[in-house]
Amino acid sequence: MKTDYQTIQVEINQGVAILRLNNPPVNQLSKPFVEEMKDALISAYGDNEIQVVILTGTEKNFIAGADITEIQQVKERGSILPLVMENNKFLNSIEQGPKPVIAAINGNCLGGGLEIAMACHYRIAAKGIQVGQPEVQIGLIPGAGGTQRLPRLVGLPDALKMIATGQAISAEEGLKKGCIDEVVPLESLLSKAFEAAQRFLSGTLNHRDRMTRSRKDQLPNFVMKKMIISYAREEAAKKGKGYIAPFKAIEAMERGLSNDFEADLRIEAELFSDCAVSEVAKNLIGIFLNTRAAGKLPRIKGIEPQKIRTVGMLGGGTMGSGIVNLLLNHGFKTILWDINEEAIQKGISAIRKTFAYPIKIGKMTQEDLDRKIQDHLTTTTSLDDMKGADLIIEAVLEDMNIKQGIWKKLQEVCRSEVTFATNTSALPITEMASVLKDPGRMIGLHFFNPAERMQLLEIICGKKTSDQTLATSVAFGRAIRKVPIVVNDGPGFYVSRQLGAFMGESTFMVGEGEDPALIEEAVVDFGMPMGPATLGDLTGLDINYHVVKNFEKSLGERWQMSPIYKLIYQTGCYGRKTGAGWYDYSGEKPIPNPKLQEVIHQYLKEKGIKPKKSSQKEIIERMLARAINEAAYMIQDQICDRPQDMDLAIIYGLGFPPYRGGILRYADTWGIRNVYEHLLKLEQEHGVRFKPAPLLKEMAESGRTFYLGF
Ligand code: NAD
């Protein structure tokens, strides 16, 4: 057979052709790579010496999914369908081919990778690897037979679970469920695959009997199928509001899984095409690609990050304990400092609590945690013990004097190349760094609560933060599996200011007679995880009050606080922590807080304001217009300059619905001119708060958009 390929290494051994797939970096199914695979298989089929083919990957990867940038570029539904059907022919040619093909799965096997493996006649996987169909996470469904082959192997309920949620399972689970035939240690993968090849050669296994398309034993009868599908729809409806793909995937299995496999593939291909041209898929693919690119800034290109092995954590409170969880989970030696032994003990028990959930669901054991703490965590009340650290993260009280005092001392203790990171929510990084001899070593690493779970890491550069400090911080952010978004210093940095503009507008509406419950409903229906009242009660209305006061002081008249918010603050009802805020939490279920309702009622009465009922659209567009405008001001003020990153920050940090792509993606879809004109109208009605940013005016006039203009 032919052996010279760019992306495939061919080895022939006693009638078995081993095709090692090697398309760096992750064996993504790009067009040229697939063409070579096809060619190599045809060549192997045509060679009488070869009886069995083994497909395996090189290094860590088996086969990753399709190249989604190719999908992203397709605009017309009509041009996708033939491509999908053509690809199906390739997989069919494996499944119905003249010789057995074994998938020796050496690494994660997701999306198109699993679809190819399922078209093979035997799947042997290395221990611990993941298999799955994650397409829904980028707004698609499996488009190469996944919705039709997986249920035939694992049964409909498990296939629905895997495909409609996109969750992967381990090879071991795959073995139990039926999509994997054998799990072996990685070192013996090929020798075991070779043994399986011998079983085909001896006739113990027959590849014609092992075609996934012919399997029926796992498929439910008509009545069961109806019940299972209807349950899956209900489950998807609970979580999938605004999404398309989970429902299309369910439909593919509902209408497919028949006796006519080719017709089933056709149904899948049609539904795949519907998804591929949808705005939701474009948004989700955009987010996926932008997430990979987050933190890759020209400013730090080529700079080697400092190696971080030991991290000094200052403070084991709410934030510190969550950050230590991340450090331990990602193998960093951690030195926890706190003010006294009592604070340290509190910190340790808070750290243990952050692991309660993974222990509860069996992801780790109590012994694993004890070992992690024993091996990786030391504690101290002396800052002198920080001298061995490569990075210091500070999460002590929000007080500039206290923080600066600590840094002054630490610069005497630590090596000069050690990065100093503060987790302050709002104190200026530039001012904090001013006490250092070398302010370039300081940076803001703004984690979100709960730090061990929230994916966003807002990285804030002070005026003098060095490129080296930034490069090290971005690399560290990646190492603890966060999405690092880099912004510049300024009031509220990016995320708090963006949130303040978006959610903060709701209080003004309440002061105009709008029902808070209807605002809450509009925001949740739009796709946010919670409305402004619930969120305010969670963060604390006192904290929000001080944040806005700070904006009022530093950002001027556009940020005047709503008069009604001052009155609400004066009630002392600060949210959950005081038992009541917008809601009263004393009963079984939260109810609107009568005390606040009375304050609002009195205010409206005194001002002679009548109750008002805007539509959900009016409410949302008003909040969004203000948010988009603030984003434009922030670009102008050079707080941030990458709209893609700004959108990621509000998706990962504030739960903005991913299928909508983000605030700025939304602005582009809405039309910048429309946004601008809406702002002018709102400015006339409500004043300076809506004064359009000059940048937005310029964009409206020039036709520039956020995504294409920067
Ligand atoms: P916390 O009150 O839970 O913990 C404060 C820590 O500071 C404790 O370890 C405490 O022992 C220590 N401490 C107390 N007095 C001290 C003193 N005089 N000198 C030095 N340390 C002292 O607070 P937190 O919520 O973990 O916040 C810590 C930092 O993180 C703050 O700067 C805060 O603004 C920021 N932050 C908080 C959140 C949040 O949601 N809680 C989110 C992002 C950032």
Short mmCIF file of N, CA and C and ligand atoms in Angstrom, two decimals, residues 314-321 323 336-340 342-344 346-347 394-399 402-403 406 422-427 432 445-450 539 543, ligand 1:
data_model
loop_
_atom_site.label_atom_id
_atom_site.label_comp_id
_atom_site.label_asym_id
_atom_site.label_seq_id
_atom_site.Cartn_x
_atom_site.Cartn_y
_atom_site.Cartn_z
N LEU A 314 -2.15 35.06 50.43
CA LEU A 314 -2.34 35.92 51.60
C LEU A 314 -3.83 36.02 51.91
N GLY A 315 -4.25 35.42 53.01
CA GLY A 315 -5.66 35.45 53.41
C GLY A 315 -6.37 34.19 52.99
N GLY A 316 -7.01 33.56 53.96
CA GLY A 316 -7.76 32.32 53.67
C GLY A 316 -9.25 32.54 53.88
N GLY A 317 -9.74 33.72 53.57
CA GLY A 317 -11.17 34.02 53.72
C GLY A 317 -11.97 33.46 52.56
N THR A 318 -13.08 34.12 52.25
CA THR A 318 -13.96 33.64 51.18
C THR A 318 -13.18 33.42 49.90
N MET A 319 -12.44 34.43 49.48
CA MET A 319 -11.74 34.34 48.20
C MET A 319 -10.48 33.49 48.31
N GLY A 320 -9.71 33.74 49.37
CA GLY A 320 -8.44 33.02 49.54
C GLY A 320 -8.67 31.51 49.55
N SER A 321 -9.71 31.05 50.26
CA SER A 321 -9.92 29.60 50.34
C SER A 321 -10.26 29.02 48.97
N ILE A 323 -9.29 30.23 46.11
CA ILE A 323 -8.08 30.26 45.26
C ILE A 323 -7.14 29.12 45.65
N LEU A 336 0.03 29.28 52.74
CA LEU A 336 -1.08 30.14 53.14
C LEU A 336 -0.66 31.00 54.33
N TRP A 337 -0.78 32.30 54.14
CA TRP A 337 -0.49 33.22 55.24
C TRP A 337 -1.79 33.84 55.74
N ASP A 338 -1.89 33.97 57.07
CA ASP A 338 -3.01 34.78 57.59
C ASP A 338 -2.57 35.45 58.88
N ILE A 339 -3.46 36.31 59.42
CA ILE A 339 -3.01 37.20 60.50
C ILE A 339 -2.69 36.49 61.81
N ASN A 340 -3.37 35.38 62.09
CA ASN A 340 -3.06 34.62 63.30
C ASN A 340 -3.49 33.16 63.12
N GLU A 342 -5.77 31.45 64.54
CA GLU A 342 -7.22 31.24 64.45
C GLU A 342 -7.71 31.46 63.00
N ALA A 343 -7.20 32.54 62.39
CA ALA A 343 -7.59 32.83 61.00
C ALA A 343 -7.13 31.70 60.08
N ILE A 344 -5.95 31.14 60.38
CA ILE A 344 -5.45 30.04 59.54
C ILE A 344 -6.36 28.82 59.67
N LYS A 346 -9.45 28.78 60.47
CA LYS A 346 -10.71 29.08 59.75
C LYS A 346 -10.50 28.88 58.25
N GLY A 347 -9.34 29.34 57.80
CA GLY A 347 -9.01 29.21 56.38
C GLY A 347 -8.97 27.76 55.94
N GLU A 394 -2.74 38.07 46.80
CA GLU A 394 -3.25 38.68 48.04
C GLU A 394 -4.77 38.78 48.00
N ALA A 395 -5.43 38.27 49.06
CA ALA A 395 -6.89 38.41 49.19
C ALA A 395 -7.22 38.72 50.65
N VAL A 396 -6.65 39.83 51.14
CA VAL A 396 -6.95 40.24 52.52
C VAL A 396 -8.00 41.34 52.47
N LEU A 397 -8.31 41.91 53.64
CA LEU A 397 -9.36 42.94 53.71
C LEU A 397 -9.20 44.01 52.63
N GLU A 398 -10.34 44.52 52.16
CA GLU A 398 -10.32 45.53 51.10
C GLU A 398 -9.94 46.89 51.71
N ASP A 399 -8.63 47.05 51.97
CA ASP A 399 -8.17 48.28 52.61
C ASP A 399 -6.79 48.61 52.03
N ILE A 402 -3.72 48.57 54.47
CA ILE A 402 -3.32 47.22 54.89
C ILE A 402 -2.58 46.53 53.74
N LYS A 403 -3.16 46.60 52.55
CA LYS A 403 -2.56 45.89 51.40
C LYS A 403 -1.18 46.48 51.09
N ILE A 406 1.53 45.35 53.46
CA ILE A 406 1.99 43.98 53.23
C ILE A 406 2.96 43.94 52.04
N THR A 422 -2.84 41.17 43.25
CA THR A 422 -3.88 41.47 44.23
C THR A 422 -5.25 41.09 43.68
N ASN A 423 -6.08 40.57 44.59
CA ASN A 423 -7.44 40.19 44.19
C ASN A 423 -8.44 41.28 44.58
N THR A 424 -7.96 42.50 44.71
CA THR A 424 -8.89 43.57 45.09
C THR A 424 -10.08 43.64 44.13
N SER A 425 -11.25 44.01 44.68
CA SER A 425 -12.43 44.15 43.81
C SER A 425 -12.42 45.50 43.12
N ALA A 426 -11.84 46.51 43.79
CA ALA A 426 -12.02 47.85 43.23
C ALA A 426 -10.87 48.83 43.49
N LEU A 427 -9.92 48.47 44.36
CA LEU A 427 -8.87 49.45 44.64
C LEU A 427 -7.95 49.60 43.42
N MET A 432 -1.92 51.06 44.24
CA MET A 432 -1.41 50.03 45.16
C MET A 432 0.07 49.75 44.87
N LEU A 445 -5.22 40.28 39.88
CA LEU A 445 -5.83 39.01 39.44
C LEU A 445 -7.18 38.94 40.12
N HIS A 446 -8.20 39.36 39.39
CA HIS A 446 -9.53 39.48 39.98
C HIS A 446 -10.31 38.19 39.75
N PHE A 447 -10.38 37.40 40.83
CA PHE A 447 -11.17 36.16 40.79
C PHE A 447 -12.61 36.50 41.15
N PHE A 448 -13.52 35.65 40.74
CA PHE A 448 -14.93 35.88 41.06
C PHE A 448 -15.41 34.80 42.02
N ASN A 449 -16.36 35.16 42.81
CA ASN A 449 -16.83 34.30 43.87
C ASN A 449 -17.94 33.36 43.37
N PRO A 450 -17.86 32.05 43.57
CA PRO A 450 -16.81 31.26 44.21
C PRO A 450 -15.62 31.01 43.26
N THR A 539 -25.10 39.72 46.22
CA THR A 539 -23.83 40.46 46.41
C THR A 539 -23.90 41.36 47.63
N ILE A 543 -22.90 46.72 49.44
CA ILE A 543 -21.69 46.67 48.60
C ILE A 543 -21.97 47.39 47.28
P1 NAD B 1 -12.86 37.82 53.83
O1 NAD B 1 -13.38 38.76 54.85
O2 NAD B 1 -13.57 36.54 53.64
O3 NAD B 1 -11.34 37.50 54.13
C1 NAD B 1 -10.45 38.50 54.49
C2 NAD B 1 -9.10 37.95 54.84
O4 NAD B 1 -8.30 39.02 55.32
C3 NAD B 1 -9.12 36.90 55.93
O5 NAD B 1 -8.18 35.90 55.62
C4 NAD B 1 -8.68 37.67 57.16
O6 NAD B 1 -8.06 36.86 58.13
C5 NAD B 1 -7.70 38.66 56.55
N1 NAD B 1 -7.54 39.85 57.42
C6 NAD B 1 -8.38 40.35 58.33
N2 NAD B 1 -7.84 41.45 58.91
C7 NAD B 1 -6.65 41.64 58.34
C8 NAD B 1 -5.62 42.60 58.51
N3 NAD B 1 -5.74 43.58 59.36
N4 NAD B 1 -4.52 42.47 57.76
C9 NAD B 1 -4.40 41.47 56.85
N5 NAD B 1 -5.34 40.55 56.66
C10 NAD B 1 -6.45 40.62 57.37
O7 NAD B 1 -12.79 38.66 52.49
P2 NAD B 1 -12.89 38.17 50.98
O8 NAD B 1 -14.31 38.25 50.54
O9 NAD B 1 -12.13 36.91 50.82
O10 NAD B 1 -12.14 39.35 50.22
C11 NAD B 1 -10.74 39.42 50.14
C12 NAD B 1 -10.35 40.33 48.99
O11 NAD B 1 -10.93 39.84 47.79
C13 NAD B 1 -10.85 41.75 49.13
O12 NAD B 1 -9.90 42.62 48.59
C14 NAD B 1 -12.12 41.76 48.27
O13 NAD B 1 -12.43 43.04 47.80
C15 NAD B 1 -11.72 40.84 47.16
N6 NAD B 1 -12.81 40.18 46.44
C16 NAD B 1 -13.89 39.69 47.10
C17 NAD B 1 -14.90 39.06 46.38
C18 NAD B 1 -16.09 38.47 47.07
O14 NAD B 1 -17.11 38.22 46.42
N7 NAD B 1 -16.02 38.20 48.37
C19 NAD B 1 -14.79 38.93 44.99
C20 NAD B 1 -13.65 39.43 44.33
C21 NAD B 1 -12.68 40.05 45.09
#
